[in-house]
Coordinates of C-alpha atoms in Angstrom, one line a residue:
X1 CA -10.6 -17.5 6.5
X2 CA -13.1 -17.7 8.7
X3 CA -14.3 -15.0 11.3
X4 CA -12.5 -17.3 14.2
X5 CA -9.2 -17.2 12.3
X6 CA -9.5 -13.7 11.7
X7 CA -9.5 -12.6 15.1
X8 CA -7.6 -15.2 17.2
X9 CA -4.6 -16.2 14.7
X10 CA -1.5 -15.2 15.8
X11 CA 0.3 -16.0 12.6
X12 CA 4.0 -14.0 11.9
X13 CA 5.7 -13.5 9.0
X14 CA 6.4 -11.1 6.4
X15 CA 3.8 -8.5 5.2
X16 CA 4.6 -5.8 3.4
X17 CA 1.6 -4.2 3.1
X18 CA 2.5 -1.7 0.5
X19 CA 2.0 -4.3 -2.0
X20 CA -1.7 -5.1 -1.1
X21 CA -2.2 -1.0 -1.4
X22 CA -0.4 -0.6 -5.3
X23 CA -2.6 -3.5 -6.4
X24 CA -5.6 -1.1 -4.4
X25 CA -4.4 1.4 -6.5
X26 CA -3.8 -0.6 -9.9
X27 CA -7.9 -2.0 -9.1
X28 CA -8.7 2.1 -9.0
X29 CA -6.7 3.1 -11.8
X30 CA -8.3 0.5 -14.1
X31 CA -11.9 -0.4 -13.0
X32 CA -13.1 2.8 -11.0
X33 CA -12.1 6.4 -11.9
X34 CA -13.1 8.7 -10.1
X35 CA -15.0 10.8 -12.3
X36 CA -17.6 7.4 -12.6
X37 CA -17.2 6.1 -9.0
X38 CA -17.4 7.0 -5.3
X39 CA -14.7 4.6 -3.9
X40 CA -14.5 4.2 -0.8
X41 CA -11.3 1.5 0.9
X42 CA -11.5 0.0 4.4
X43 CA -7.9 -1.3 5.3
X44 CA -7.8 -4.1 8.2
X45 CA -4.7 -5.1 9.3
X46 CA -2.7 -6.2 12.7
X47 CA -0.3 -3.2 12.1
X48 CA 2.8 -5.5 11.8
X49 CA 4.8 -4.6 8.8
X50 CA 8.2 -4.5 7.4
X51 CA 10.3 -1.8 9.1
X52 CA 10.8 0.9 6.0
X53 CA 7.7 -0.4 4.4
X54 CA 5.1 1.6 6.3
X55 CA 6.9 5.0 4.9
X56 CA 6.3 3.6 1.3
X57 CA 2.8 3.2 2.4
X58 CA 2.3 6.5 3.6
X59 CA 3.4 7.9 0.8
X60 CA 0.8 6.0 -1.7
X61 CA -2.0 6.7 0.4
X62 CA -1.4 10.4 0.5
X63 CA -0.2 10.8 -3.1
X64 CA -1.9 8.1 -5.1
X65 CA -4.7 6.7 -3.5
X66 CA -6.5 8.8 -1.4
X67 CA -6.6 11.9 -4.7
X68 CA -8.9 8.9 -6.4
X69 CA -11.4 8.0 -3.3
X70 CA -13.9 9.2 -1.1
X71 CA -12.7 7.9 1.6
X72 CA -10.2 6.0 3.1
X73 CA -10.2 3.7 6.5
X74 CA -7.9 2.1 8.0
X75 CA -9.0 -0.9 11.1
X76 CA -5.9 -1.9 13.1
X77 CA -7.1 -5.4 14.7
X78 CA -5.2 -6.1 17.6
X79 CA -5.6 -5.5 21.6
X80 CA -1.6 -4.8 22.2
X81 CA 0.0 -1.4 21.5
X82 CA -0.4 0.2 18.1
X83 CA 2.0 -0.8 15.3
X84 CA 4.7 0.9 13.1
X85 CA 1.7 1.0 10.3
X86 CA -0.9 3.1 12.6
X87 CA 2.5 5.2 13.9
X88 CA 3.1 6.1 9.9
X89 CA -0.4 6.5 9.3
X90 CA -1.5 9.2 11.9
X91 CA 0.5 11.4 9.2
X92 CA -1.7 10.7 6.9
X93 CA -4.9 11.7 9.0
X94 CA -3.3 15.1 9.8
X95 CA -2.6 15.7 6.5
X96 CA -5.9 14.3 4.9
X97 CA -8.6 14.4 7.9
X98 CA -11.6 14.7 5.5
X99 CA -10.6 11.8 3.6
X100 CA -8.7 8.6 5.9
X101 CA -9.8 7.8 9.1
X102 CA -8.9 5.5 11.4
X103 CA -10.2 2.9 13.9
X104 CA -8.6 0.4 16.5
X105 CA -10.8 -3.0 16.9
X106 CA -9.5 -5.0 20.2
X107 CA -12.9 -7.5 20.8
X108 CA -15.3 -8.8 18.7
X109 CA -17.7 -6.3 20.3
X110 CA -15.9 -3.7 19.0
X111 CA -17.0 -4.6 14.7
X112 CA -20.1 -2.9 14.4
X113 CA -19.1 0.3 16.6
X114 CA -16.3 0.8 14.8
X115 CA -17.6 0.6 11.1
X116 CA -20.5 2.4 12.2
X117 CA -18.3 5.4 12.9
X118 CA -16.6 4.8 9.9
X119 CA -18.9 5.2 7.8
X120 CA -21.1 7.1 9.4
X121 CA -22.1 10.4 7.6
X122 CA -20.3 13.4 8.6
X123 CA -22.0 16.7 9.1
X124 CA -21.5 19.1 6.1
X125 CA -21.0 16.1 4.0

């Protein structure tokens, strides 16, 4: 895909995007534990997801993936309202602040600010 697909294809159909985060964590699991490895994810996605599936997701990300990483991010690309996956997700930044964050990218202009704060060091750190 190339960087104009990426931000103006309006494609629809059926993500579940708690499939793309168990393969995250099967990758983890096998290839970088975290007593060897810093891991740090970056999630981008347009927030659409199967109704019921952004619960599951929650749940992996608090109980399974974010215990084995650094950090966690998670890039919502779209300029309408937020989605049922950033709704689910703010639980999991109150619950694990030091170690998910997330961003909202609406215009091109918005790439480099955004990972920049992303992954920018934090004070104490």
């Amino acid at each position: 895909m190339n960087e104009d697909e990426f931000f103006y294809s309006r494609e629809t159909g059926g993500t579940i995007v708690s499939s793309a985060l168990k393969k995250t964590l099967e990758v983890i699991e096998e290839r970088f534990p975290k007593h060897e490895w810093n891991v740090y994810v970056a999630q981008a996605s347009d927030g659409d997801n199967w109704e019921g599936d952004s619960s599951i997701c929650s749940k992996l990300l608090r109980e399974q993936i974010i215990p084995k990483v650094q950090y966690f991010s998670y890039i919502e690309i779209t300029d309408r309202d937020h989605q049922n996956l950033w709704r689910e997700y703010e639980h999991v930044a109150d619950s694990c602040p030091d170690a998910f964050s997330m961003e909202q990218i609406k215009t091109i202009d918005d790439i480099y600010p955004v990972f920049r704060r992303l992954f920018e060091k934090k004070p104490g750190l």
